[in-house]
CSV table of C-alpha atoms and ligand atoms in Angstrom, one decimal:
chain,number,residue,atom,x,y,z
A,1,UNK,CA,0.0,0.0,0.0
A,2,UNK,CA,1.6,2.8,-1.2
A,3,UNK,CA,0.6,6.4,0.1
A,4,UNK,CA,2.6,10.0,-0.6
A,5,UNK,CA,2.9,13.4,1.8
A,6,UNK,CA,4.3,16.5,-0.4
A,7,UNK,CA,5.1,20.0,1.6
A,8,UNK,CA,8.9,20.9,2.8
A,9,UNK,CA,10.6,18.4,3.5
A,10,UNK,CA,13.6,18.2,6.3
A,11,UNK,CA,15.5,15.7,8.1
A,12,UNK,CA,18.9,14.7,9.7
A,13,UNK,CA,21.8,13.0,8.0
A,14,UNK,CA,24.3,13.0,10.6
A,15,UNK,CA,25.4,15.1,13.2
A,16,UNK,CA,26.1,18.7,12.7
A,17,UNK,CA,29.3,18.9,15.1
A,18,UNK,CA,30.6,15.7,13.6
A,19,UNK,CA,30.4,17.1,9.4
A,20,UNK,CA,30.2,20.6,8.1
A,21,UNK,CA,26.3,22.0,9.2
A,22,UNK,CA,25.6,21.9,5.3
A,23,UNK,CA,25.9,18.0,4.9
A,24,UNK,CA,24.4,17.3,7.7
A,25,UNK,CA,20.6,17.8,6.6
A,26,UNK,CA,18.6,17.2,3.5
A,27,UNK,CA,16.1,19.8,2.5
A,28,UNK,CA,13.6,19.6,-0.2
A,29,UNK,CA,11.4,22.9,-0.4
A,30,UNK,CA,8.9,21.0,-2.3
A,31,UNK,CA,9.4,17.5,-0.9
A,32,UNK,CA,7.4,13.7,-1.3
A,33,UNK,CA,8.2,11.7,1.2
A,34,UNK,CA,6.5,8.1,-0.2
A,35,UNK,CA,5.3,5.5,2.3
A,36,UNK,CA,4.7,1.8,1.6
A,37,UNK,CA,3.5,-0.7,4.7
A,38,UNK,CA,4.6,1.2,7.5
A,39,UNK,CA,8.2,2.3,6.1
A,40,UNK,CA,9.9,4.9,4.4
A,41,UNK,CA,9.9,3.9,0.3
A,42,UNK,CA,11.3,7.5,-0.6
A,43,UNK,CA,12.2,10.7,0.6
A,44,UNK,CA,13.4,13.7,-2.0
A,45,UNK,CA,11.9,16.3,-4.6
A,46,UNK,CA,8.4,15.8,-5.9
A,47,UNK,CA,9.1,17.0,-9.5
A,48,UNK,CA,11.7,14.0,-9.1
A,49,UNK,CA,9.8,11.4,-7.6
A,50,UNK,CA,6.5,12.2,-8.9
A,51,UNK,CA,6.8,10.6,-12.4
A,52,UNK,CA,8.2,7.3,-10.5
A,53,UNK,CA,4.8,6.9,-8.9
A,54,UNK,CA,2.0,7.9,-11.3
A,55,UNK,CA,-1.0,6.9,-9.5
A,56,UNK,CA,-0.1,7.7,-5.9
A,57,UNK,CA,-2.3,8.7,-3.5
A,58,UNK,CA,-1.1,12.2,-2.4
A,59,UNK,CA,-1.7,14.4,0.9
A,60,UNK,CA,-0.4,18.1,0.4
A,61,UNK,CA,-0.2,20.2,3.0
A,62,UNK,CA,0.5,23.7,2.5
A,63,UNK,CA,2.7,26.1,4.8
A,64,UNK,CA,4.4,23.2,6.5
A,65,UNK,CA,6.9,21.4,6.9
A,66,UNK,CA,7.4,17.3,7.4
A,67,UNK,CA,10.4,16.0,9.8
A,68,UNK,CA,11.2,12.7,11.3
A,69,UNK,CA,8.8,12.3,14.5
A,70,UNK,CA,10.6,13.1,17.9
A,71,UNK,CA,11.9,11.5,19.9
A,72,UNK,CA,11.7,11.5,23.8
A,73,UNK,CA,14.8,9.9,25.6
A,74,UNK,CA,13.5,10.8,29.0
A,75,UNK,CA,10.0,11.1,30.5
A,76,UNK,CA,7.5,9.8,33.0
A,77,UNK,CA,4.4,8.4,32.6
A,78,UNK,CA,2.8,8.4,36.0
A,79,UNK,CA,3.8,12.0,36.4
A,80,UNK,CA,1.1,13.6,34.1
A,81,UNK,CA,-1.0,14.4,37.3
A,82,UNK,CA,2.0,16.7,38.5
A,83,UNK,CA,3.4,18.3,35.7
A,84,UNK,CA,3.8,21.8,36.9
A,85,UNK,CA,3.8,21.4,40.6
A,86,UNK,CA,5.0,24.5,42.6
A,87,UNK,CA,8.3,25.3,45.1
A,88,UNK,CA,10.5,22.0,45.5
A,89,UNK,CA,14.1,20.8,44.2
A,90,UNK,CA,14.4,17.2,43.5
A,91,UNK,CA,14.3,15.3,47.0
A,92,UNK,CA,11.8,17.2,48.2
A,93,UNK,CA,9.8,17.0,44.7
A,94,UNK,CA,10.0,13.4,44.7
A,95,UNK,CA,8.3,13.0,48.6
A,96,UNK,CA,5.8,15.8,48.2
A,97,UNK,CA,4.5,15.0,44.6
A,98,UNK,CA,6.0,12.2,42.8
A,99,UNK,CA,5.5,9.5,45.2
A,100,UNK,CA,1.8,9.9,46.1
A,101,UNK,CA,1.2,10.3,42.2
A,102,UNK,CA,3.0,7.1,41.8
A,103,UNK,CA,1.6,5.5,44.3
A,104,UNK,CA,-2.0,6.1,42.3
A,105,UNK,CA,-0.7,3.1,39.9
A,106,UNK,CA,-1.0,0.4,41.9
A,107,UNK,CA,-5.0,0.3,40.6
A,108,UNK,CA,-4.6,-1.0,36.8
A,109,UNK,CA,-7.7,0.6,36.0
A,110,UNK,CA,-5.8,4.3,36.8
A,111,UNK,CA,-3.0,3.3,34.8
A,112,UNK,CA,-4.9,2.4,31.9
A,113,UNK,CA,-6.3,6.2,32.0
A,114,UNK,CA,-2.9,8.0,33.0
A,115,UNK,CA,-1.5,5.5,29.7
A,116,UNK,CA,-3.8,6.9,27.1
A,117,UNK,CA,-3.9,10.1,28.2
A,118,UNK,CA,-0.1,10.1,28.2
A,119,UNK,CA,0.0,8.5,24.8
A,120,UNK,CA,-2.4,11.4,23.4
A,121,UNK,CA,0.0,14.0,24.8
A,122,UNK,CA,3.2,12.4,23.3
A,123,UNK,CA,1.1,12.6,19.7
A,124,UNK,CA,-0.6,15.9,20.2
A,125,UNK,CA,3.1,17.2,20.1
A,126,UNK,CA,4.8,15.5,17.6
A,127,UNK,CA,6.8,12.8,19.9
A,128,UNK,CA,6.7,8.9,17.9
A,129,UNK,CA,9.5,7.2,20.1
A,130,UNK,CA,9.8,7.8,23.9
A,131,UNK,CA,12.0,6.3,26.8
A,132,UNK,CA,9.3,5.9,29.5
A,133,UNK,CA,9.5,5.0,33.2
A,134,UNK,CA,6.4,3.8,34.6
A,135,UNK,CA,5.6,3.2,38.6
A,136,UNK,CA,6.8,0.6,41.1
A,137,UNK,CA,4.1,-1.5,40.0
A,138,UNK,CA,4.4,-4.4,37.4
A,139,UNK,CA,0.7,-3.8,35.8
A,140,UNK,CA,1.3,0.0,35.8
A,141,UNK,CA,3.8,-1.4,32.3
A,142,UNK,CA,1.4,-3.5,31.4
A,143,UNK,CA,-1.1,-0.8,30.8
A,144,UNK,CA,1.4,1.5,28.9
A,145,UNK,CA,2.7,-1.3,26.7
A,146,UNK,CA,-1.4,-2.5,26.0
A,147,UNK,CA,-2.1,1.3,24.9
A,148,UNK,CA,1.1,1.7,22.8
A,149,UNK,CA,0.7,-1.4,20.9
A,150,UNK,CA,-2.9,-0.8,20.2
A,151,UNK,CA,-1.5,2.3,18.6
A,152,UNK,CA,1.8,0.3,16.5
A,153,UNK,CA,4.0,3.1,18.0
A,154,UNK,CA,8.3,2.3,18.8
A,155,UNK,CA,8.1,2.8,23.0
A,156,UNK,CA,10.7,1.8,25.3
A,157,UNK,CA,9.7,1.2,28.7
A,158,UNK,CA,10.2,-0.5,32.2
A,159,UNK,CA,9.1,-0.8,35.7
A,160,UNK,CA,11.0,1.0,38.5
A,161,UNK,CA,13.3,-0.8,40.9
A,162,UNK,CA,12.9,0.9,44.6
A,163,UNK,CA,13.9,-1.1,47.4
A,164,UNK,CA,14.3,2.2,50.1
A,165,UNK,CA,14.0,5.3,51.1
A,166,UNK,CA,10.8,5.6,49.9
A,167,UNK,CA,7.5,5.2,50.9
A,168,UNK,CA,6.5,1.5,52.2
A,169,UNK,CA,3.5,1.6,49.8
A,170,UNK,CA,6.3,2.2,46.6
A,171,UNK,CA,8.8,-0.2,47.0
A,172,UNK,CA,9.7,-3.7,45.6
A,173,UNK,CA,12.3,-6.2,47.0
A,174,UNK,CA,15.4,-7.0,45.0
A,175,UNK,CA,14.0,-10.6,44.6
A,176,UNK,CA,10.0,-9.4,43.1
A,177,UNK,CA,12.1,-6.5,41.1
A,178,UNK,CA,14.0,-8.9,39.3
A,179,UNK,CA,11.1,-11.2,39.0
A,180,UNK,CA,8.5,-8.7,38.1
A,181,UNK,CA,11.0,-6.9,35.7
A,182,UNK,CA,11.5,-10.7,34.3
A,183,UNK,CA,8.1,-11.4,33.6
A,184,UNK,CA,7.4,-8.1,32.0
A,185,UNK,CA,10.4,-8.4,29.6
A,186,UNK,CA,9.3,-12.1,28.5
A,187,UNK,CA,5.8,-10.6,27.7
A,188,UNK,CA,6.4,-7.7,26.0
A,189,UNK,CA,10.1,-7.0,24.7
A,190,UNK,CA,10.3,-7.3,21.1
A,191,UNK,CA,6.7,-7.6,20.9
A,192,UNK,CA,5.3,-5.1,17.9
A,193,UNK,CA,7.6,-2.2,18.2
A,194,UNK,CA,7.9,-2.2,22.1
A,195,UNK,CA,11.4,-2.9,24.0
A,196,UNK,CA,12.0,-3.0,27.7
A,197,UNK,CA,14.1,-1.2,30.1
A,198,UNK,CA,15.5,-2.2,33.2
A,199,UNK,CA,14.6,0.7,35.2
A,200,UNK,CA,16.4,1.2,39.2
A,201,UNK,CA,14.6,4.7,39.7
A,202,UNK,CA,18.5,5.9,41.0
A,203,UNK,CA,21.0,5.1,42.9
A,204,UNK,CA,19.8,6.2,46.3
A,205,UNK,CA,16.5,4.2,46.7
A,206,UNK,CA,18.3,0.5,45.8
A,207,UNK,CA,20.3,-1.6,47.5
A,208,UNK,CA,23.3,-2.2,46.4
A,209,UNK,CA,21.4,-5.8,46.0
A,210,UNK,CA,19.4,-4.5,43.6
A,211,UNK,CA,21.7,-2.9,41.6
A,212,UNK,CA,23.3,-6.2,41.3
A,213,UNK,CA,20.2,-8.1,40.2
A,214,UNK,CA,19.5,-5.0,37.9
A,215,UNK,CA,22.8,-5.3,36.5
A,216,UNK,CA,22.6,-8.8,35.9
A,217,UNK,CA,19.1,-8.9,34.2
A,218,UNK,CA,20.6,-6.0,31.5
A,219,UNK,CA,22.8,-8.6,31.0
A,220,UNK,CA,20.7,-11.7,30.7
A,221,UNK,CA,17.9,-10.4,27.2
A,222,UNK,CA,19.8,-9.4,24.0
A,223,UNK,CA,18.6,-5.4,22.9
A,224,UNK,CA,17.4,-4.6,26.4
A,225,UNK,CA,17.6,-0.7,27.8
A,226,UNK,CA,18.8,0.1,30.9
A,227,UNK,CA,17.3,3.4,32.4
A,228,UNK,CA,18.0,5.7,35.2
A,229,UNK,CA,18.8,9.3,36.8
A,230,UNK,CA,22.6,10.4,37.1
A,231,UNK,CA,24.2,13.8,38.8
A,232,UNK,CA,21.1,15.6,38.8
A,233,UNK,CA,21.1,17.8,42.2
A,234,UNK,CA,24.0,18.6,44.3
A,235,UNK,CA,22.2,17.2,47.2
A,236,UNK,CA,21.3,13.9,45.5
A,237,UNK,CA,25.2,13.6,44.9
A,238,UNK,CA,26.3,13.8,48.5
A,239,UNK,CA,23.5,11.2,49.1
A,240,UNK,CA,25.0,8.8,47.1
A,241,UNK,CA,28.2,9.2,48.2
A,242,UNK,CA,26.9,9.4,51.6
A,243,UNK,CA,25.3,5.9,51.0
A,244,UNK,CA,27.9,4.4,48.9
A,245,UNK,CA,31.3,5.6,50.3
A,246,UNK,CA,33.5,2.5,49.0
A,247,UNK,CA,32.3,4.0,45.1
A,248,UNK,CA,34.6,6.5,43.4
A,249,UNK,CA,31.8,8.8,42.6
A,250,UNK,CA,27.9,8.9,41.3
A,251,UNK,CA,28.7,6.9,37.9
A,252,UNK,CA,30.5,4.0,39.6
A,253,UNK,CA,27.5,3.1,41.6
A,254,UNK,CA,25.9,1.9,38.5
A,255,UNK,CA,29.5,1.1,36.8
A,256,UNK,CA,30.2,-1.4,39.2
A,257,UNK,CA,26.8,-3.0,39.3
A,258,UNK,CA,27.5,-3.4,35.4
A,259,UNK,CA,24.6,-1.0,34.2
A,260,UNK,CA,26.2,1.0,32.1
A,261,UNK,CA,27.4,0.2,27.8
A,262,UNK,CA,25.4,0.4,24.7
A,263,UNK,CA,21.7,1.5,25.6
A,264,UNK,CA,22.1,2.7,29.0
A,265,UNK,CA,20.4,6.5,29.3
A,266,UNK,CA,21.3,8.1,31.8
A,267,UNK,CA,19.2,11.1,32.5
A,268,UNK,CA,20.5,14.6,33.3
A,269,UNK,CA,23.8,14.0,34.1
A,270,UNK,CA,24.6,17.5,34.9
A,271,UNK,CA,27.4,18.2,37.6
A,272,UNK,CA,29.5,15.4,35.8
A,273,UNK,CA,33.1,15.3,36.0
A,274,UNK,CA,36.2,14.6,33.1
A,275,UNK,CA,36.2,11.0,34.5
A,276,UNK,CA,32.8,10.5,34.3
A,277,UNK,CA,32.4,11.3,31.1
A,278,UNK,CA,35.4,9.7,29.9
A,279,UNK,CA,33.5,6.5,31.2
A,280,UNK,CA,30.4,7.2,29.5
A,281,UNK,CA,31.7,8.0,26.1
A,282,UNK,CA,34.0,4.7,26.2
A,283,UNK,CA,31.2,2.8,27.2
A,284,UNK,CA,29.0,3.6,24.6
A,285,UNK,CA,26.3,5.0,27.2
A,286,UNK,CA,24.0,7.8,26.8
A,287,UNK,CA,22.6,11.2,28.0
A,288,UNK,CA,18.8,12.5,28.4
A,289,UNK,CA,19.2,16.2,28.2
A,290,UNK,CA,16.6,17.9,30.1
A,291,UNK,CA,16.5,21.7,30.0
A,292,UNK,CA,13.0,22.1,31.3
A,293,UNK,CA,13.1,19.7,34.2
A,294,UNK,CA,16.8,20.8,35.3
A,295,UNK,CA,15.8,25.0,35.1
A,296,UNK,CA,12.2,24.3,36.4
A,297,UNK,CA,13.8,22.0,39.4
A,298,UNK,CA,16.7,23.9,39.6
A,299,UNK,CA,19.3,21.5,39.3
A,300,UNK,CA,21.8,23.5,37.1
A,301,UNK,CA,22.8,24.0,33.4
A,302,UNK,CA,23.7,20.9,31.4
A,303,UNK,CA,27.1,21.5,29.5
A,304,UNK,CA,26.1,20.2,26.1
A,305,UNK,CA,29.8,20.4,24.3
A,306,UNK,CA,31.9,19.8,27.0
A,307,UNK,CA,29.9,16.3,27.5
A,308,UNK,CA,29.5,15.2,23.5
A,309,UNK,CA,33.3,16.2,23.5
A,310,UNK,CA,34.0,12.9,25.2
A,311,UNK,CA,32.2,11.3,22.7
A,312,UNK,CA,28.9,10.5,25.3
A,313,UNK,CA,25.7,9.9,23.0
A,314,UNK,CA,23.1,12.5,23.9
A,315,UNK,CA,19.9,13.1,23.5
A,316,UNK,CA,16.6,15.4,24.5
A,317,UNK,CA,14.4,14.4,27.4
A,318,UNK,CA,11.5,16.6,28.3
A,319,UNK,CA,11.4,14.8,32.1
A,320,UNK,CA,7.7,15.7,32.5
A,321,UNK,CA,6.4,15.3,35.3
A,322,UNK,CA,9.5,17.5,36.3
A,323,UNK,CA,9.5,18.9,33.1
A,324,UNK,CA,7.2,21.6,32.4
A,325,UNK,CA,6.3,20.5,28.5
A,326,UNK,CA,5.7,17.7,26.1
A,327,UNK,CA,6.7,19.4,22.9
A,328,UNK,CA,10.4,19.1,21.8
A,329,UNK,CA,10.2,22.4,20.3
A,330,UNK,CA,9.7,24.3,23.8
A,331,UNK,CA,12.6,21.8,25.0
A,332,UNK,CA,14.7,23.0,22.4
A,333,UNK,CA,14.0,26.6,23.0
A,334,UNK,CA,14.8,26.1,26.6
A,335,UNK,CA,17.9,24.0,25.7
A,336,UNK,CA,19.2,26.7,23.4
A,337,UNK,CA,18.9,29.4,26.6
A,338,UNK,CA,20.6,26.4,29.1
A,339,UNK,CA,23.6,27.0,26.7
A,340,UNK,CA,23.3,30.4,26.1
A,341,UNK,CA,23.3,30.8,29.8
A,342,UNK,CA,26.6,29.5,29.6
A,343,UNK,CA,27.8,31.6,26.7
A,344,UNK,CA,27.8,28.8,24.0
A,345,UNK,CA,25.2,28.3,21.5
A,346,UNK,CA,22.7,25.3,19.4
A,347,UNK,CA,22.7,25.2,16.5
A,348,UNK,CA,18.9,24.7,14.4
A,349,UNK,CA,20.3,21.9,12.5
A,350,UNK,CA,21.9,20.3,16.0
A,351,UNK,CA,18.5,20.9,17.9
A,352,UNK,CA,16.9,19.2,15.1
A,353,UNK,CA,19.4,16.5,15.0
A,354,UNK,CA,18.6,16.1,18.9
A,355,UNK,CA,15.4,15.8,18.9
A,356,UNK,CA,15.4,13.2,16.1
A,357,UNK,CA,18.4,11.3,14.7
A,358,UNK,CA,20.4,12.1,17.7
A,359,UNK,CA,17.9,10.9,19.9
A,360,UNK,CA,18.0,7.6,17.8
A,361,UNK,CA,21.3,7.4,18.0
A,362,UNK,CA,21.6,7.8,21.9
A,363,UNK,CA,19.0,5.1,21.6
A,364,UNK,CA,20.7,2.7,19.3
A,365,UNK,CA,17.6,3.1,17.2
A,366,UNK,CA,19.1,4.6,14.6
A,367,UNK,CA,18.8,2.0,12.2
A,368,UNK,CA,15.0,2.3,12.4
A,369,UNK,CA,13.7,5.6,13.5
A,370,UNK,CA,15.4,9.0,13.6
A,371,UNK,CA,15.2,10.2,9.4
A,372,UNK,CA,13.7,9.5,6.2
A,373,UNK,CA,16.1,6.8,5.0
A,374,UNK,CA,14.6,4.1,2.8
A,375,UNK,CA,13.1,1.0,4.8
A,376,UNK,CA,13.1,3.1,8.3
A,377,UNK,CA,9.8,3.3,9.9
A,378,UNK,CA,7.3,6.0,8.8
A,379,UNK,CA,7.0,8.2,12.1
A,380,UNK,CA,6.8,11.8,11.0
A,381,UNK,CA,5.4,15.1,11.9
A,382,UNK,CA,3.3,17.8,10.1
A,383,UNK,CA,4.9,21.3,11.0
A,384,UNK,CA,2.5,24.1,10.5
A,385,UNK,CA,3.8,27.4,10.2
A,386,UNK,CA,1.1,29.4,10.5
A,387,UNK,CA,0.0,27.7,13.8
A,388,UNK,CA,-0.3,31.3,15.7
A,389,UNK,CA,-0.7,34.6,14.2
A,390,UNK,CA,2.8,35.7,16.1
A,391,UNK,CA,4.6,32.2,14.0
A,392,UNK,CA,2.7,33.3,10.4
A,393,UNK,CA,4.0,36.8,10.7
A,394,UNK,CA,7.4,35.9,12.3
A,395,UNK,CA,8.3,33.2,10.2
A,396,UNK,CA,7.1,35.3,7.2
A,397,UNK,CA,10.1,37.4,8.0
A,398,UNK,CA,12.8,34.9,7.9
A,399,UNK,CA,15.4,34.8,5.0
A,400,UNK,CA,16.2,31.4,5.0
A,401,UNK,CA,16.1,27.8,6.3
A,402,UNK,CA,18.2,28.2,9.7
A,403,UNK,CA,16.1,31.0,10.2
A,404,UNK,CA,13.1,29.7,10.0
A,405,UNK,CA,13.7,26.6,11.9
A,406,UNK,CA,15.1,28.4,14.8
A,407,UNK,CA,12.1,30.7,14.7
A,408,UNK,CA,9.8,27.6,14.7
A,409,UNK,CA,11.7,26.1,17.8
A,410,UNK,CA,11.5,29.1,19.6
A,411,UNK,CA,7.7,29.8,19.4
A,412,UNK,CA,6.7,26.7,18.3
A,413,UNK,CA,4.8,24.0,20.8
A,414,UNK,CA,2.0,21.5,20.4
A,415,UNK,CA,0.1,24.1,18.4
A,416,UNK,CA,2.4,23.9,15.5
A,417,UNK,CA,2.4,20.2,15.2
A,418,UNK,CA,-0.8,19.5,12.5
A,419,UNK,CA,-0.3,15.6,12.0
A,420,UNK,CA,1.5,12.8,13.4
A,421,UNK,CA,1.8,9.7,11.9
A,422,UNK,CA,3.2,6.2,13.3
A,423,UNK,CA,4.4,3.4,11.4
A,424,UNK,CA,2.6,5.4,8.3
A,425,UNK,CA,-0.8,5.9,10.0
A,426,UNK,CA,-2.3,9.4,11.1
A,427,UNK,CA,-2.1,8.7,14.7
A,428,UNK,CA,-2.6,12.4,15.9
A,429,UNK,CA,-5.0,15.4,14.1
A,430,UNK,CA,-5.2,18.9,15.6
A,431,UNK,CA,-8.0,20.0,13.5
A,432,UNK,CA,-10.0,16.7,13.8
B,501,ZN,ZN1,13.3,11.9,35.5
């Protein structure tokens, strides 16, 4: 079944710090990007590719513009209820909101709604691929796996690991983590487009015995994810050294235990040191970049070259519930100020490259999602730019390309995203 989208056309080749900017993107002003079961057939000029299909179905969109859907390397699901929550810093945020909202998922039936809602958010802003903790509770990943694959969308996800400090009502056992985490992987990694990670929420609430376990499970299912927080808060970081004083720092807590390589994402990962991220780039690990959680929780400014200059894969996380947004353009936006702040700068063809191939790549997904490459999965986004009166006038202005894309990631949120498709079908409509 072959179907066609023609408006502008953008996505990533490679990485814009690795290859001069101008090879590191393809643009077609008036672009097809042709579909056949799911994949990507063709993506290039539509006087070019036009003639090659003769009788194709064709949806035109005007005033937009079509790039790989986004990708999420760090968000949580049960959090939706306190997104925006007033006056705390991490430890405290985590006791006086996160917890209780958490603790909500031990009904099924709650995490069924809280899934789909989720779900709809994630479209409703452009995002295909997310890396996704859930809650504590086994069947609160059951629910988000059920709502993802009833929609055929590429989701990573896993159940938390928290053996203490933390509420009685939240925490596993090293022995039902590993078991739980077990059963969940068997029934649903692999399945449709779904993967599993193993999930320790971070170093402070497990045991060093489940770490191990944690550690050895990563190890035990070929393709599996390992997720977790790293050097968010200067607080957290004298906890952990507090509670692990025979470790060299934050990172060899989860070093030791053996959960770090290929596919483990490590979220924030702001007050690293040189050693640190020596180890991470060797290792093959990755970053979840989170502007809008680390400002709006105050945890500090992530240094975006200094870390990618160690050759640590890194990616864009939105963080809600301790994130303020959804879209990947706002995150962008408030990424570009996080470096700003610290008199460097982002690039629109980087921010771009973040929030799509780079994400893949920080994913090992790359092979499948993150551009228009023939035979990679058809998850793309309808960009409108005349979404707001402010974007038609402002982007009206712009003299080229770069500045039009930077103008769109500035102002640009869930209003600008007109259609999202998954695995080639329309999954999200704004005007429907
Ligand atoms: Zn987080």
């Amino acid at each position: 079944m072959l179907h066609a989208y023609r408006a502008a056309l953008l996505h990533c080749l490679a990485d814009p710090t690795q290859v001069p900017v101008d090879e590191a993107y393809a643009y077609f002003e008036d672009g097809l990007l042709v579909v056949a079961d799911g994949k990507i057939l063709a993506a290039g000029d539509a006087s070019e590719l036009l003639p090659r299909y003769p009788n194709i179905a064709i949806n035109e969109y005007r005033d937009a513009l079509i790039t790989p859907g986004f990708i999420d390397t760090h968000i949580h699901y049960p959090q939706l209820g306190v997104i925006g929550s007033y006056g705390t810093q991490l430890l405290e945020w985590l006791e006086t909101y996160t917890f209780p909202a958490e603790g909500r998922f031990a009904d099924a039936e709650h995490a069924r709604d809280i899934a789909e809602r989720f779900l709809d958010e994630l479209l409703r802003n452009g995002t295909t691929t997310a890396l996704v903790f859930g809650s504590v509770h086994r069947q609160s990943v059951d629910a988000f796996f059920e709502a993802a694959l009833a929609r055929d969308l590429r989701m990573i996800a896993g159940k938390v690991l928290m053996d203490r400090n933390a509420p009685d009502y939240l925490t596993d056992t090293p022995e039902s983590g590993y078991a739980d985490s077990r059963a969940l992987i068997e029934r649903w990694h692999g399945k449709g487009r779904l993967h599993y990670a193993v999930t320790p929420r971070f170093a402070p609430t497990s045991s060093p015995e489940q770490l191990e376990l944690a550690g050895k499970l990563f190890g035990e299912y070929p393709d599996l994810y390992m997720h977790t927080h790293l050097s968010e808060n200067l607080k957290e970081i004298e906890w952990v050294k507090a509670l692990f004083p025979e470790r060299k720092g934050y990172l060899d807590v989860y070093d030791h235990h053996k959960l770090i390589g290929p596919r483990a994402v490590f979220a924030h990962g702001v007050h690293l040191c040189d050693e640190e991220c020596q180890r991470l780039g060797e290792s093959g690990s990755a970053v979840a970049f989170c502007p809008t959680s680390n400002l709006f929780i105050g945890s500090g400014l992530f240094d975006l070259p200094r870390v990618e200059g160690f050759g640590v894969r890194v990616g864009l996380g939105t963080d809600v519930g301790g994130g303020t947004s959804f879209s990947q353009l706002t995150t962008l936006s408030e990424a570009y100020k996080v470096l700003q702040l610290q008199g460097k700068n982002l690039d629109p063809f980087k921010a771009l490259y973040l929030a799509t191939l780079g994400g893949a790549r920080a994913l090992y997904l790359d092979e499948r999602i993150g551009n228009f490459a023939t035979g990679k999965d058809a998850d793309f986004v309808v960009l409108d730019y005349k979404a707001t009166p402010l974007m038609d006038f402002r982007l009206s202005q712009a003299r080229n390309l770069k500045e039009k894309l930077f103008a769109l990631m500035m102002l640009g949120d869930d209003r600008a995203v007109k259609e999202t498709f998954a695995a080639g079908r329309s999954v999200h409509r704004r005007d429907h």
